[in-house]
Amino acid sequence: MACSRYEYVKGYEQDDRILPNVWIVIRIDGKKFHKFANTHKFEKPNDENALHVMNVAGIGVMQEFRDIVLGYGQSDEYSFVFRKDTDAFKRRAAKLLTYVTSLFSTSYVMSWPKWMQQPLAYAPCFDGRIILYPSDENLRDYLSWRQADVHVNNLYNTAFWKLVLESGLSNQQAEQRLRGTLSADKNELLYQQFGINYNNMPAMYRKGTILLRKRVLQFGQDEQDKGRQAIVPLHEDLIGAEFWRKHPEILGKYVPGKQQLLDEKSLPKLLEQQLTDHMEEKARIS
Amino acid sequence: MACSRYEYVKGYEQDDRILPNVWIVIRIDGKKFHKFANTHKFEKPNDENALHVMNVAGIGVMQEFRDIVLGYGQSDEYSFVFRKDTDAFKRRAAKLLTYVTSLFSTSYVMSWPKWMQQPLAYAPCFDGRIILYPSDENLRDYLSWRQADVHVNNLYNTAFWKLVLESGLSNQQAEQRLRGTLSADKNELLYQQFGINYNNMPAMYRKGTILLRKRVLQFGQDEQDKGRQAIVPLHEDLIGAEFWRKHPEILGKYVPGKQQLLDEKSLPKLLEQQLTDHMEEKARIS
Amino acid sequence: MACSRYEYVKGYEQDDRILPNVWIVIRIDGKKFHKFANTHKFEKPNDENALHVMNVAGIGVMQEFRDIVLGYGQSDEYSFVFRKDTDAFKRRAAKLLTYVTSLFSTSYVMSWPKWMQQPLAYAPCFDGRIILYPSDENLRDYLSWRQADVHVNNLYNTAFWKLVLESGLSNQQAEQRLRGTLSADKNELLYQQFGINYNNMPAMYRKGTILLRKRVLQFGQDEQDKGRQAIVPLHEDLIGAEFWRKHPEILGKYVPGKQQLLDEKSLPKLLEQQLTDHMEEKARIS
Amino acid sequence: MACSRYEYVKGYEQDDRILPNVWIVIRIDGKKFHKFANTHKFEKPNDENALHVMNVAGIGVMQEFRDIVLGYGQSDEYSFVFRKDTDAFKRRAAKLLTYVTSLFSTSYVMSWPKWMQQPLAYAPCFDGRIILYPSDENLRDYLSWRQADVHVNNLYNTAFWKLVLESGLSNQQAEQRLRGTLSADKNELLYQQFGINYNNMPAMYRKGTILLRKRVLQFGQDEQDKGRQAIVPLHEDLIGAEFWRKHPEILGKYVPGKQQLLDEKSLPKLLEQQLTDHMEEKARIS
């Protein structure tokens, strides 16, 4: 059939396999989310429910792509770390990049109504990029960079919106007030003027959300049981060494089923939601 | 702040600008859509409404990215052609690829409920790839390849499902019956056994859907008016020369506002829907 | 044997096939040739013999790689154009790039003693790069860019060195004298002050050297004979349309043995040398 | 001037910076060196002088490019290892690749007459490739792979040429005799039939040549002196751990001037030659 006459065009596709033995990070960013947040009236400086939508989308990605060992979300961005020795999709860059971006995007839209009152006014859009890190140190520095970023931005935004929403300053006045201030100054301002101890604010706002694979023991199970695997959201400091000591499976050789055990009682609410959803979905499909 | 200590990791992002002066094709494919179609009980061999969801998603992408001159959809795939001299996103491959893939994905999910009875059982996922074609002939051959593909597949599927659904053959029996047959044989089988003239079947099934930018005259406007721009779905043969004579703006130097005029009376239904939706959406945002 | 344990490292080599159907240009540049020229006391502003060494190296490259349709040399650089549809070395970028760079380099060193009095003081070094041009117009513009470059530089250098060598200006004074002058001014200066009509200077200096594949008729042969193939050096204007009309085989579909016939009487000296060398070399090997 | 009209073509050059923090290996291979060796009547199975030409070319490359920490040569190939954190030529792949390939090529031709009786019959040609290794282990495995390769080949070739040159077998007969034999068999054959203890053959043939940067103490200098830097050829086993313990500077953080001291008395002959050449060359240039 005439197909064959045209099939030579397949030869124009180019191989894009990623170098073996490097950490593959895929970072998703919202396109024009400033406008998107305004259109959908996100709370300032943080909209808890909008962050849940992001986190649920992140969990959806990690449930599908088993070689992602860590997710990290903050604001309108999410990073996913594939283990160094993954051979998922033969390490083809475009496949990995678009699957993750697409599934994050559709999961975002689908989980939106569970958390948000207002319907989506238009289709949101995310870009994705791949960054490769050869060493464990590089990878830790990347994640530290993103978590330092959320700290800087959130401290600023918290002070800014307090000044605007509670002290009645205009945006411009608040900007001027904060220009040139250091972290210590902003902490002091929040404490003196608004009685807020910044370190007591929700960890999700200050630290972002780390997604890890853990085994979760359910009521009645003990350590001998394998538990069930879950994607667990944490809001911890990942810059210091403590985090990496507590979660050695991230950088370690991948051993299926060997992730740390967590007790179901200690689970955060989002995880419970996730478990429930998962069961409902299974029921729906079958 | 400590940010700067980690910022060196930004230097690991690699430049991925696309060679100038080549056609950029982005093709989106559904991930495991065979299973997806079964789960959502798509009609066989073609589910008209499911194809509309694809087309509406394709239209959404072209409304957002103005440098796409043509879209082409069939089955669970969609191709988008950026004009040769586009400088959108500085021709950065990952940006172009992920924006298109993400917006297609979210648009698909958002338009689903307008056309489909059954709710989405789970988040669909698409992959995307970039293919570069240096010459106009290469580009035409690419599109011909995709349209020849839909012809081959659809003729086969039409015969197959007639045998299964109307003649009561098992899948295996139908497969055996069709093994080794030529196009002429399948045409004959459809005509003799089921009284079907294949060429009279809906053009969308036989030819796929071509999306073009056209100006549309509304009631009362004449050729002097600029009309309004719309993304128009067509189901024509694009392999022959006639199509390219009729739509010279695709390969020609891009001249804004110079697309062919269409008369609103000649518009297909999907386009009307698109126009209506667009106005509703505008009303909703403002 | 233990080989196999390590052989996985071969998998780290990455595919670098060049997009089909684009012009492949490889440009070689001398590394620090300013110093190299001084060390070897090149004549200023042009050392005819040093240019011959470059040209002979260029001819050596084209004799070996049959899919190069044109070479263009000026100063310490040489460009080679592979025909659009070459499949040499499966279009692998590194293979093409390094073979051409290496053979140019070794040919340069080997032909040095035939043209230069002074022995090589140290090993010269060249870098190479690949540039892809999708359209014929792009390719012509590339070559025009290089030829316009030689014109600008040579006119400047001719005036500069006249001022230094004949009028006794210091380098700095000559530079100052020429600062801000247009081409017309420099032409005028050469004419008024040194009685030189720039257009009568050797074409090789003003136009660079174009290498083309031609069939050459030898004494006694007529047009019915195939002649023998040779790489012919020309010093013509290639910016205007005339050049491309005269040598249609460059951009045309490649037809082996169909290159233009040249009469041996019209051959430049370098070509004669090339033919003689070639026969001597053949005699030497066999 | 008209230059500017064409200068847009510069924009078609593509960025090719190498990912930071990975080992950059460049391997040079002779093109059709089987034929080249026959034309120049290389001794079988190893031509000591031809290997010296290779080694001197390798030394020339390392003298010029200071960020190469190790060279490894065997047969008609040479590998060069750039330290992980090199920023030479901004890590641009084509620059690194072609400079190394070109300088190796010209050095090869220039040192040829010092070692070989027969003049070069034609210009030799080498290809080069870049391979990236993220971890130290990968790099060691790469070098082990090349050294295991020389062992396998040299043992075979030694046995093969003994059978041909001393036992009077035809090439085909020798091939047949060795088909299916293991290393132990070939060792035994050499010992029984030719009285050769393979392990006593020259280390350069069995292990290839490793080039390292070392400080060399000259007569009368003691450890307090800095000595002079030299590229030292070694013929050691690099597969085992011992080599890496003895030469920690290869994988270690680069500290200029901190390479291991060697005593001039222990220097191999090639190194002496290199030191002498270097001084002659310096004298020639100045």
PDB file of C-alpha atoms in Angstrom, chain C residues 1 3 6-10 12-13 27 31 64-65 89 94-95 97-99 101-103 105-107 109-110 120-129 131-134 137-138 141-142 144-145 148-149 151-152 239 281 284-285, chain D residues 1 3 6-10 12-13 27 31 39 64-65 89 94-95 97-99 101-103 105-107 109-110 120-129 131-134 137-138 141-142 144-145 148-149 152 239 281 284-285:
ATOM      1  CA  MET C   1      37.132 -13.308  28.829  1.00  0.00           C
ATOM      2  CA  CYS C   3      36.266  -8.063  28.365  1.00  0.00           C
ATOM      3  CA  TYR C   6      33.460  -3.967  31.056  1.00  0.00           C
ATOM      4  CA  GLU C   7      31.802  -3.864  27.696  1.00  0.00           C
ATOM      5  CA  TYR C   8      28.704  -2.155  29.111  1.00  0.00           C
ATOM      6  CA  VAL C   9      30.677   1.077  28.829  1.00  0.00           C
ATOM      7  CA  LYS C  10      30.118   0.970  25.071  1.00  0.00           C
ATOM      8  CA  TYR C  12      27.516   5.234  26.946  1.00  0.00           C
ATOM      9  CA  GLU C  13      28.314   6.271  23.366  1.00  0.00           C
ATOM     10  CA  ARG C  27      34.313  24.325   8.631  1.00  0.00           C
ATOM     11  CA  LYS C  31      44.100  27.360  16.052  1.00  0.00           C
ATOM     12  CA  GLU C  64      38.903  11.047  -0.124  1.00  0.00           C
ATOM     13  CA  PHE C  65      35.322  12.022   0.694  1.00  0.00           C
ATOM     14  CA  PHE C  89      29.269   7.207   7.698  1.00  0.00           C
ATOM     15  CA  ALA C  94      31.450  12.914  15.022  1.00  0.00           C
ATOM     16  CA  LYS C  95      32.685  10.572  12.284  1.00  0.00           C
ATOM     17  CA  LEU C  97      33.607  15.928  11.585  1.00  0.00           C
ATOM     18  CA  THR C  98      36.721  14.160  12.781  1.00  0.00           C
ATOM     19  CA  TYR C  99      37.585  12.396   9.527  1.00  0.00           C
ATOM     20  CA  THR C 101      39.396  17.543  10.372  1.00  0.00           C
ATOM     21  CA  SER C 102      42.017  14.822  10.708  1.00  0.00           C
ATOM     22  CA  LEU C 103      42.651  14.370   6.993  1.00  0.00           C
ATOM     23  CA  SER C 105      45.345  18.326   9.290  1.00  0.00           C
ATOM     24  CA  THR C 106      47.618  15.530   8.099  1.00  0.00           C
ATOM     25  CA  SER C 107      47.424  16.685   4.469  1.00  0.00           C
ATOM     26  CA  VAL C 109      51.516  18.885   7.307  1.00  0.00           C
ATOM     27  CA  MET C 110      52.452  16.551   4.481  1.00  0.00           C
ATOM     28  CA  LEU C 120      57.336  23.357  10.539  1.00  0.00           C
ATOM     29  CA  ALA C 121      58.417  24.572  13.978  1.00  0.00           C
ATOM     30  CA  TYR C 122      55.635  22.724  15.756  1.00  0.00           C
ATOM     31  CA  ALA C 123      52.518  20.731  14.992  1.00  0.00           C
ATOM     32  CA  PRO C 124      49.689  22.963  13.736  1.00  0.00           C
ATOM     33  CA  CYS C 125      46.183  22.373  15.053  1.00  0.00           C
ATOM     34  CA  PHE C 126      42.731  22.963  13.545  1.00  0.00           C
ATOM     35  CA  ASP C 127      39.272  22.928  15.016  1.00  0.00           C
ATOM     36  CA  GLY C 128      36.216  21.856  13.066  1.00  0.00           C
ATOM     37  CA  ARG C 129      32.511  22.443  13.423  1.00  0.00           C
ATOM     38  CA  ILE C 131      26.650  23.555  10.652  1.00  0.00           C
ATOM     39  CA  LEU C 132      23.405  22.405   9.056  1.00  0.00           C
ATOM     40  CA  TYR C 133      21.526  24.378   6.437  1.00  0.00           C
ATOM     41  CA  PRO C 134      18.056  23.225   5.446  1.00  0.00           C
ATOM     42  CA  GLU C 137      19.276  29.636  -0.070  1.00  0.00           C
ATOM     43  CA  ASN C 138      20.747  29.132   3.414  1.00  0.00           C
ATOM     44  CA  ASP C 141      24.068  32.684   2.082  1.00  0.00           C
ATOM     45  CA  TYR C 142      26.592  30.805   4.179  1.00  0.00           C
ATOM     46  CA  SER C 144      28.357  34.392   0.512  1.00  0.00           C
ATOM     47  CA  TRP C 145      29.020  35.250   4.150  1.00  0.00           C
ATOM     48  CA  ALA C 148      32.084  38.688   1.862  1.00  0.00           C
ATOM     49  CA  ASP C 149      34.300  38.147   4.894  1.00  0.00           C
ATOM     50  CA  HIS C 151      36.667  40.657   0.778  1.00  0.00           C
ATOM     51  CA  VAL C 152      36.341  42.877   3.837  1.00  0.00           C
ATOM     52  CA  ILE C 239      27.678  35.604  -4.317  1.00  0.00           C
ATOM     53  CA  GLU C 281      51.594   8.920  -5.130  1.00  0.00           C
ATOM     54  CA  ARG C 284      54.638   5.131  -4.781  1.00  0.00           C
ATOM     55  CA  ILE C 285      51.962   2.963  -3.209  1.00  0.00           C
TER      56      ILE C 285
ATOM     57  CA  MET D   1      28.967  46.001   4.169  1.00  0.00           C
ATOM     58  CA  CYS D   3      28.410  40.823   5.330  1.00  0.00           C
ATOM     59  CA  TYR D   6      24.369  36.897   5.411  1.00  0.00           C
ATOM     60  CA  GLU D   7      25.453  36.835   8.997  1.00  0.00           C
ATOM     61  CA  TYR D   8      22.163  35.289  10.126  1.00  0.00           C
ATOM     62  CA  VAL D   9      23.654  31.961   9.049  1.00  0.00           C
ATOM     63  CA  LYS D  10      25.817  32.050  12.173  1.00  0.00           C
ATOM     64  CA  TYR D  12      22.472  27.941  12.666  1.00  0.00           C
ATOM     65  CA  GLU D  13      25.432  26.806  14.762  1.00  0.00           C
ATOM     66  CA  ARG D  27      39.085   8.237  21.712  1.00  0.00           C
ATOM     67  CA  LYS D  31      41.019   4.932   9.665  1.00  0.00           C
ATOM     68  CA  THR D  39      51.494  -0.193   2.922  1.00  0.00           C
ATOM     69  CA  GLU D  64      48.997  21.122  24.770  1.00  0.00           C
ATOM     70  CA  PHE D  65      45.783  20.321  26.646  1.00  0.00           C
ATOM     71  CA  PHE D  89      36.791  25.518  25.594  1.00  0.00           C
ATOM     72  CA  ALA D  94      33.123  19.887  18.837  1.00  0.00           C
ATOM     73  CA  LYS D  95      36.005  22.121  19.951  1.00  0.00           C
ATOM     74  CA  LEU D  97      36.913  16.710  19.923  1.00  0.00           C
ATOM     75  CA  THR D  98      38.444  18.372  16.884  1.00  0.00           C
ATOM     76  CA  TYR D  99      41.370  20.029  18.643  1.00  0.00           C
ATOM     77  CA  THR D 101      41.897  14.830  16.876  1.00  0.00           C
ATOM     78  CA  SER D 102      43.691  17.438  14.795  1.00  0.00           C
ATOM     79  CA  LEU D 103      46.707  17.794  17.058  1.00  0.00           C
ATOM     80  CA  SER D 105      46.937  13.770  13.597  1.00  0.00           C
ATOM     81  CA  THR D 106      49.536  16.441  12.877  1.00  0.00           C
ATOM     82  CA  SER D 107      51.828  15.229  15.678  1.00  0.00           C
ATOM     83  CA  VAL D 109      52.768  12.910  10.830  1.00  0.00           C
ATOM     84  CA  MET D 110      55.481  15.149  12.241  1.00  0.00           C
ATOM     85  CA  LEU D 120      54.601   8.262   4.567  1.00  0.00           C
ATOM     86  CA  ALA D 121      53.002   7.061   1.337  1.00  0.00           C
ATOM     87  CA  TYR D 122      49.817   9.068   1.914  1.00  0.00           C
ATOM     88  CA  ALA D 123      48.175  11.157   4.586  1.00  0.00           C
ATOM     89  CA  PRO D 124      46.861   9.040   7.469  1.00  0.00           C
ATOM     90  CA  CYS D 125      43.431   9.787   8.906  1.00  0.00           C
ATOM     91  CA  PHE D 126      41.925   9.324  12.364  1.00  0.00           C
ATOM     92  CA  ASP D 127      38.393   9.542  13.658  1.00  0.00           C
ATOM     93  CA  GLY D 128      37.548  10.710  17.147  1.00  0.00           C
ATOM     94  CA  ARG D 129      34.570  10.299  19.433  1.00  0.00           C
ATOM     95  CA  ILE D 131      32.142   9.385  25.476  1.00  0.00           C
ATOM     96  CA  LEU D 132      30.918  10.650  28.845  1.00  0.00           C
ATOM     97  CA  TYR D 133      31.259   8.704  32.074  1.00  0.00           C
ATOM     98  CA  PRO D 134      29.448   9.976  35.162  1.00  0.00           C
ATOM     99  CA  GLU D 137      33.819   3.402  38.435  1.00  0.00           C
ATOM    100  CA  ASN D 138      32.537   3.920  34.889  1.00  0.00           C
ATOM    101  CA  ASP D 141      35.701   0.181  33.632  1.00  0.00           C
ATOM    102  CA  TYR D 142      36.196   2.008  30.341  1.00  0.00           C
ATOM    103  CA  SER D 144      39.813  -1.741  31.849  1.00  0.00           C
ATOM    104  CA  TRP D 145      37.772  -2.550  28.765  1.00  0.00           C
ATOM    105  CA  ALA D 148      41.412  -6.172  28.357  1.00  0.00           C
ATOM    106  CA  ASP D 149      40.989  -5.632  24.629  1.00  0.00           C
ATOM    107  CA  VAL D 152      42.965 -10.467  24.024  1.00  0.00           C
ATOM    108  CA  ILE D 239      42.570  -3.031  35.853  1.00  0.00           C
ATOM    109  CA  GLU D 281      61.710  22.626  19.716  1.00  0.00           C
ATOM    110  CA  ARG D 284      63.869  26.303  17.295  1.00  0.00           C
ATOM    111  CA  ILE D 285      60.927  28.604  17.976  1.00  0.00           C
TER     112      ILE D 285
END
